[in-house]
């Protein structure tokens, strides 16, 4: 939890009693919690809507075991995956049924904790972009949590994918079925060479001017370019920012798509048709290190906390 905004050092791990089972939901014993860049932005105050109401617990995504239930369909002992939580960085967290799916046996708790925000975002944005079979998608920041999910959903749709990453991550992009391109000077020429028939749509998870400028040079129709990093340059260029964390930035039907992605992704993982790369696992008491890692800007796959 945090009691003030600031650097990773403001994160505190304190012993508290588990909350009671809610009358409309379940109490989950957390086995793994996902660390998302958004958590670090909440912690730093970058996304503060006003003064901090302390203590504030962090963490939206988790997987664990139900240890208390007031609802049908989820019984004590069930393994579950949850999204949209408040306070998933904990030994216990509560959830209502709309935020839950059963964890298939073939999905680990760490993988399950890596689904909610990244897969939900990628799934929604590709649907909003109307990506179709036979088209070519460009993904900026392809080796991160959102990027890896976007590449896989696009390939399932029958699209070709060109994705950017630093060179050490190119092998990973190739494995997921994308043509890798290094970001940095000369980006536009390299993308053109990698996609000789052109690019039809763009998902930008990098948020850099370089990525945005290359995107508009490649795709004339702005409605087929989406960024998930809210910023001034995107607004200037007329590129829509899809933010699940800001009221009014995505439509209610798009919010539903983010929820739908949880079960869809869990099933695909279970069938061996999707990968969540768990890039780093930290014990809960090293949450500050997990945030430092996230803020390095070069996370591959997902960072997960284990209580
Ligand atoms: N709007 C929303 O609802 C929403 C939802 C989820 C995430 N987001 C935002 O989207 C961004 C990505 O999220 P994430 O979870 O995928 O992050 P992540 O897992 O931390 O991955 C970040 C990725 O950025 C890449 N990268 C770093 N510098 C780059 C550059 N100059 N050009 C291209 N790629 C670069 C890194 O690749 P290399 O290691 O190869 O450099 C890394 O794989 C974050 O800013 C996050 O806050 C927004």
Coordinates of C-alpha atoms and ligand atoms in Angstrom, one line a residue:
X1 CA 0.0 0.0 0.0
X2 CA 1.0 3.6 -0.2
X3 CA 0.4 6.5 2.2
X4 CA 1.8 9.1 -0.1
X5 CA 2.7 9.5 -3.8
X6 CA 6.4 9.1 -4.7
X7 CA 9.1 6.7 -5.9
X8 CA 9.1 2.9 -5.3
X9 CA 10.3 3.5 -1.7
X10 CA 6.8 4.7 -0.7
X11 CA 5.5 1.2 -1.2
X12 CA 4.9 -0.4 2.2
X13 CA 4.1 -4.1 2.9
X14 CA 2.2 -4.2 6.2
X15 CA 0.5 -7.1 8.0
X16 CA -3.3 -6.8 8.0
X17 CA -6.2 -9.1 8.7
X18 CA -7.9 -10.5 5.5
X19 CA -11.1 -8.7 4.8
X20 CA -14.4 -10.4 5.3
X21 CA -16.0 -12.2 2.4
X22 CA -18.2 -9.6 0.7
X23 CA -22.0 -10.3 0.5
X24 CA -21.9 -10.1 -3.3
X25 CA -18.6 -11.8 -4.1
X26 CA -15.6 -13.9 -3.0
X27 CA -12.6 -13.6 -0.9
X28 CA -9.5 -14.8 -2.8
X29 CA -6.2 -16.0 -1.3
X30 CA -3.8 -14.5 -3.8
X31 CA -1.2 -16.8 -5.4
X32 CA 0.1 -14.2 -7.9
X33 CA -0.6 -10.6 -8.8
X34 CA 0.3 -8.8 -12.0
X35 CA 2.3 -5.6 -12.0
X36 CA 1.2 -3.2 -14.7
X37 CA 2.9 0.1 -15.7
X38 CA -0.4 1.8 -14.6
X39 CA 0.3 0.8 -11.0
X40 CA 3.6 2.7 -11.0
X41 CA 1.8 5.7 -12.4
X42 CA -0.7 5.6 -9.6
X43 CA 2.1 5.2 -7.1
X44 CA 4.0 8.1 -8.4
X45 CA 1.0 10.4 -8.5
X46 CA 1.2 10.8 -12.3
X47 CA -2.4 9.6 -12.6
X48 CA -3.6 11.3 -9.4
X49 CA -7.1 12.8 -9.8
X50 CA -6.6 14.6 -6.5
X51 CA -5.1 14.3 -3.0
X52 CA -4.3 10.7 -2.0
X53 CA -7.0 9.0 0.1
X54 CA -4.6 6.9 2.2
X55 CA -3.8 4.1 2.6
X56 CA -4.2 3.2 -1.1
X57 CA -3.8 -0.4 -2.1
X58 CA -2.4 -1.2 -5.6
X59 CA -2.9 -4.0 -8.1
X60 CA -5.7 -4.8 -10.6
X61 CA -4.9 -8.3 -11.7
X62 CA -4.6 -11.5 -9.7
X63 CA -5.0 -15.3 -9.6
X64 CA -5.6 -17.3 -6.5
X65 CA -7.9 -19.6 -4.6
X66 CA -11.4 -18.8 -3.3
X67 CA -11.4 -19.0 0.5
X68 CA -14.8 -17.4 1.1
X69 CA -17.8 -17.1 -1.1
X70 CA -21.3 -15.6 -1.0
X71 CA -22.2 -16.3 -4.6
X72 CA -23.2 -19.2 -6.8
X73 CA -20.7 -20.5 -9.3
X74 CA -17.6 -19.8 -7.2
X75 CA -17.0 -22.2 -4.3
X76 CA -14.3 -22.3 -1.6
X77 CA -11.3 -24.1 -3.1
X78 CA -12.0 -22.9 -6.7
X79 CA -8.9 -21.5 -8.5
X80 CA -9.8 -18.2 -10.1
X81 CA -8.4 -15.4 -12.2
X82 CA -9.5 -11.9 -11.6
X83 CA -9.2 -8.4 -13.2
X84 CA -10.3 -4.9 -12.3
X85 CA -9.4 -5.4 -8.7
X86 CA -8.4 -2.8 -6.1
X87 CA -5.5 -4.1 -4.0
X88 CA -4.4 -7.3 -5.7
X89 CA -0.8 -6.8 -4.3
X90 CA -1.9 -8.6 -1.1
X91 CA -2.3 -12.0 0.5
X92 CA -6.1 -11.7 0.1
X93 CA -8.4 -9.6 -2.1
X94 CA -12.2 -9.5 -2.7
X95 CA -13.9 -9.7 -6.1
X96 CA -17.4 -9.6 -7.5
X97 CA -18.4 -12.3 -10.0
X98 CA -18.2 -9.9 -13.0
X99 CA -14.4 -9.7 -12.4
X100 CA -13.8 -13.4 -12.2
X101 CA -13.3 -16.5 -14.3
X102 CA -12.3 -20.0 -13.2
X103 CA -8.7 -20.8 -13.8
X104 CA -8.3 -23.7 -16.2
X105 CA -5.9 -26.4 -15.0
X106 CA -3.5 -25.7 -17.8
X107 CA -2.9 -22.1 -16.8
X108 CA -0.5 -21.3 -13.9
X109 CA -1.3 -18.7 -11.3
X110 CA 1.5 -16.5 -12.6
X111 CA 0.2 -16.7 -16.1
X112 CA -3.4 -16.0 -14.9
X113 CA -2.2 -12.9 -13.0
X114 CA -0.7 -11.6 -16.3
X115 CA -3.9 -11.6 -18.3
X116 CA -6.2 -8.9 -17.1
X117 CA -4.9 -5.5 -18.1
X118 CA -2.6 -6.4 -21.0
X119 CA -4.7 -9.0 -22.7
X120 CA -7.9 -7.0 -22.1
X121 CA -6.3 -3.9 -23.6
X122 CA -4.9 -5.6 -26.6
X123 CA -8.2 -7.5 -27.3
X124 CA -10.3 -4.4 -27.1
X125 CA -8.1 -2.2 -29.2
X126 CA -7.8 -4.7 -32.0
X127 CA -11.6 -5.0 -32.1
X128 CA -11.9 -1.2 -32.1
X129 CA -9.5 -1.0 -35.0
X130 CA -11.6 -3.4 -36.9
X131 CA -8.6 -5.6 -37.7
X132 CA -9.5 -8.1 -40.3
X133 CA -8.0 -11.3 -41.8
X134 CA -5.4 -10.5 -44.5
X135 CA -4.5 -7.1 -43.1
X136 CA -1.2 -6.0 -41.7
X137 CA -1.0 -4.6 -38.2
X138 CA 1.9 -2.6 -36.8
X139 CA 2.5 -3.0 -33.1
X140 CA 4.8 -0.5 -31.3
X141 CA 6.4 -2.0 -28.2
X142 CA 5.7 -5.6 -29.3
X143 CA 7.6 -7.4 -26.5
X144 CA 5.8 -5.9 -23.5
X145 CA 2.7 -7.2 -21.9
X146 CA 0.2 -5.5 -24.2
X147 CA 2.4 -5.9 -27.3
X148 CA 2.8 -9.7 -26.9
X149 CA -0.9 -10.1 -26.4
X150 CA -1.7 -7.9 -29.4
X151 CA 0.5 -9.9 -31.7
X152 CA -1.1 -13.1 -30.8
X153 CA -4.7 -11.9 -31.0
X154 CA -3.9 -10.4 -34.5
X155 CA -2.4 -13.6 -35.7
X156 CA -5.5 -15.5 -34.5
X157 CA -7.6 -13.1 -36.6
X158 CA -5.5 -14.0 -39.6
X159 CA -3.6 -10.7 -39.8
X160 CA 0.1 -10.2 -40.5
X161 CA 2.0 -8.3 -37.8
X162 CA 5.1 -6.1 -37.9
X163 CA 6.2 -5.2 -34.3
X164 CA 8.9 -3.1 -32.8
X165 CA 11.3 -4.0 -30.0
X166 CA 14.9 -3.7 -29.1
X167 CA 17.1 -6.3 -30.9
X168 CA 17.5 -8.7 -28.0
X169 CA 13.7 -9.2 -28.1
X170 CA 13.4 -9.9 -31.8
X171 CA 13.5 -13.6 -31.4
X172 CA 10.5 -13.4 -29.1
X173 CA 8.5 -11.4 -31.6
X174 CA 9.4 -13.9 -34.4
X175 CA 8.2 -16.8 -32.2
X176 CA 4.9 -15.1 -31.7
X177 CA 4.5 -14.7 -35.5
X178 CA 5.5 -11.1 -36.0
X179 CA 8.1 -9.6 -38.2
X180 CA 10.5 -7.8 -35.8
X181 CA 11.7 -4.2 -36.4
X182 CA 14.1 -2.3 -34.2
X183 CA 12.8 1.1 -33.0
X184 CA 15.1 4.2 -33.2
X185 CA 16.5 6.3 -36.0
X186 CA 15.3 5.0 -39.4
X187 CA 12.2 3.3 -38.0
X188 CA 9.9 4.3 -40.9
X189 CA 12.2 2.9 -43.6
X190 CA 12.6 -0.3 -41.7
X191 CA 8.8 -0.8 -41.2
X192 CA 8.3 -0.1 -45.0
X193 CA 10.9 -2.8 -45.8
X194 CA 9.2 -5.2 -43.4
X195 CA 5.7 -4.5 -44.7
X196 CA 6.2 -4.0 -48.5
X197 CA 2.4 -4.1 -49.2
X198 CA 1.7 -1.5 -46.5
X199 CA 0.3 -1.3 -43.0
X200 CA -3.5 -1.2 -42.5
X201 CA -3.7 -0.5 -38.7
X202 CA -1.5 0.4 -35.8
X203 CA -1.6 -0.4 -32.1
X204 CA 0.9 1.9 -30.3
X205 CA 2.0 0.7 -26.9
X206 CA 5.2 2.8 -26.9
X207 CA 3.7 6.3 -26.9
X208 CA 6.8 7.9 -28.3
X209 CA 6.7 10.7 -30.9
X210 CA 8.8 8.4 -33.1
X211 CA 6.1 5.7 -33.0
X212 CA 3.3 8.1 -33.5
X213 CA 4.9 10.0 -36.4
X214 CA 5.8 6.7 -38.2
X215 CA 2.2 5.6 -37.7
X216 CA 0.6 8.6 -39.4
X217 CA 3.2 8.3 -42.3
X218 CA 2.1 4.8 -42.9
X219 CA -1.7 4.8 -42.3
X220 CA -3.7 7.7 -43.7
X221 CA -7.0 6.8 -41.9
X222 CA -6.5 8.0 -38.3
X223 CA -9.4 5.8 -37.1
X224 CA -7.1 2.8 -37.8
X225 CA -4.4 4.1 -35.5
X226 CA -4.8 3.6 -31.8
X227 CA -2.5 4.5 -28.9
X228 CA -2.8 3.3 -25.4
X229 CA -0.4 5.9 -24.0
X230 CA -2.3 9.2 -23.4
X231 CA -0.1 12.1 -24.5
X232 CA -0.1 15.5 -26.2
X233 CA 1.5 14.3 -29.5
X234 CA -1.3 11.8 -30.1
X235 CA -3.9 14.4 -29.5
X236 CA -2.2 16.8 -31.9
X237 CA -2.1 14.1 -34.6
X238 CA -5.7 13.2 -34.2
X239 CA -4.9 9.7 -32.9
X240 CA -7.4 8.4 -30.4
X241 CA -6.0 7.3 -27.0
X242 CA -7.7 4.2 -25.6
X243 CA -7.4 4.3 -21.8
X244 CA -9.3 1.9 -19.6
X245 CA -8.4 4.0 -16.6
X246 CA -9.9 7.3 -17.6
X247 CA -13.6 7.9 -17.8
X248 CA -14.8 8.7 -21.3
X249 CA -11.7 7.4 -23.1
X250 CA -13.3 4.1 -24.2
X251 CA -17.0 3.3 -24.8
X252 CA -19.0 1.0 -22.6
X253 CA -18.9 -1.7 -25.3
X254 CA -15.2 -1.4 -25.4
X255 CA -15.0 -1.8 -21.6
X256 CA -17.1 -5.0 -22.0
X257 CA -14.5 -6.3 -24.5
X258 CA -11.8 -5.8 -21.9
X259 CA -13.8 -7.9 -19.5
X260 CA -14.6 -10.6 -22.1
X261 CA -10.9 -11.0 -22.8
X262 CA -10.2 -12.6 -19.4
X263 CA -12.1 -15.8 -20.2
X264 CA -11.2 -15.8 -23.9
X265 CA -7.5 -15.6 -23.0
X266 CA -7.6 -18.1 -20.2
X267 CA -9.2 -20.6 -22.6
X268 CA -6.7 -20.0 -25.4
X269 CA -3.8 -20.4 -22.8
X270 CA -5.3 -23.6 -21.6
X271 CA -5.5 -24.9 -25.2
X272 CA -1.9 -24.0 -25.8
X273 CA -2.9 -21.4 -28.4
X274 CA -1.7 -18.3 -26.5
X275 CA 1.4 -17.5 -24.4
X276 CA 1.7 -15.2 -21.4
X277 CA 5.5 -14.8 -20.9
X278 CA 6.2 -14.4 -17.2
X279 CA 9.3 -12.3 -17.5
X280 CA 10.0 -11.8 -13.8
X281 CA 8.6 -13.0 -10.5
X282 CA 9.1 -11.1 -7.3
X283 CA 8.1 -11.9 -3.7
X284 CA 5.5 -9.5 -2.5
X285 CA 8.0 -7.9 0.0
X286 CA 10.1 -6.9 -3.0
X287 CA 7.3 -4.9 -4.6
X288 CA 9.5 -1.8 -4.7
X289 CA 12.0 -3.7 -6.9
X290 CA 9.2 -4.9 -9.1
X291 CA 8.1 -1.3 -9.6
X292 CA 11.7 -0.3 -10.4
X293 CA 11.9 -3.1 -13.0
X294 CA 8.6 -1.9 -14.5
X295 CA 9.7 1.7 -14.7
X296 CA 12.9 0.7 -16.5
X297 CA 10.7 0.8 -19.6
X298 CA 12.2 -2.5 -20.9
X299 CA 10.0 -5.2 -19.4
X300 CA 9.7 -8.3 -21.5
X301 CA 6.4 -10.2 -20.9
X302 CA 4.9 -9.8 -17.4
X303 CA 6.2 -8.9 -14.0
X304 CA 4.4 -10.9 -11.3
X305 CA 4.3 -10.6 -7.5
X306 CA 3.9 -13.7 -5.3
X307 CA 2.8 -13.3 -1.7
Ligands
LIG1 N1 -4.6 2.8 -22.0 C1 -4.7 1.7 -21.4 O1 -5.8 1.3 -21.0 C2 -3.4 0.9 -21.1 C3 -3.4 -0.4 -20.7 C4 -2.3 -1.1 -20.5 C5 -1.0 -0.4 -20.7 N2 -1.1 0.9 -21.0 C6 0.2 1.6 -21.2 O2 0.8 1.1 -22.4 C7 2.2 1.1 -22.2 C8 2.8 -0.4 -22.4 O3 2.2 -1.2 -21.4 P1 2.8 -2.7 -21.2 O4 2.1 -3.3 -20.1 O5 2.9 -3.4 -22.5 O6 4.3 -2.3 -20.8 P2 5.6 -3.2 -20.5 O7 5.2 -4.6 -20.4 O8 6.3 -2.5 -19.4 O9 6.5 -3.1 -21.8 C9 7.1 -1.9 -22.2 C10 7.7 -2.2 -23.6 O10 8.1 -0.9 -24.2 C11 9.2 -1.2 -25.1 N3 9.9 0.0 -25.4 C12 10.7 0.7 -24.6 N4 11.1 1.8 -25.3 C13 10.5 1.8 -26.5 C14 10.6 2.6 -27.7 N5 11.3 3.8 -27.7 N6 9.9 2.2 -28.8 C15 9.2 1.1 -28.8 N7 9.1 0.3 -27.7 C16 9.7 0.6 -26.6 C17 10.0 -2.2 -24.4 O11 10.6 -3.0 -25.3 P3 12.2 -3.3 -25.3 O12 12.6 -3.9 -23.9 O13 12.5 -4.2 -26.4 O14 12.9 -1.9 -25.4 C18 9.0 -3.0 -23.5 O15 8.7 -4.3 -24.1 C19 2.5 1.6 -20.8 O16 2.8 3.0 -20.9 C20 1.2 1.4 -20.1 O17 1.0 2.3 -19.0 C21 -2.2 1.6 -21.2

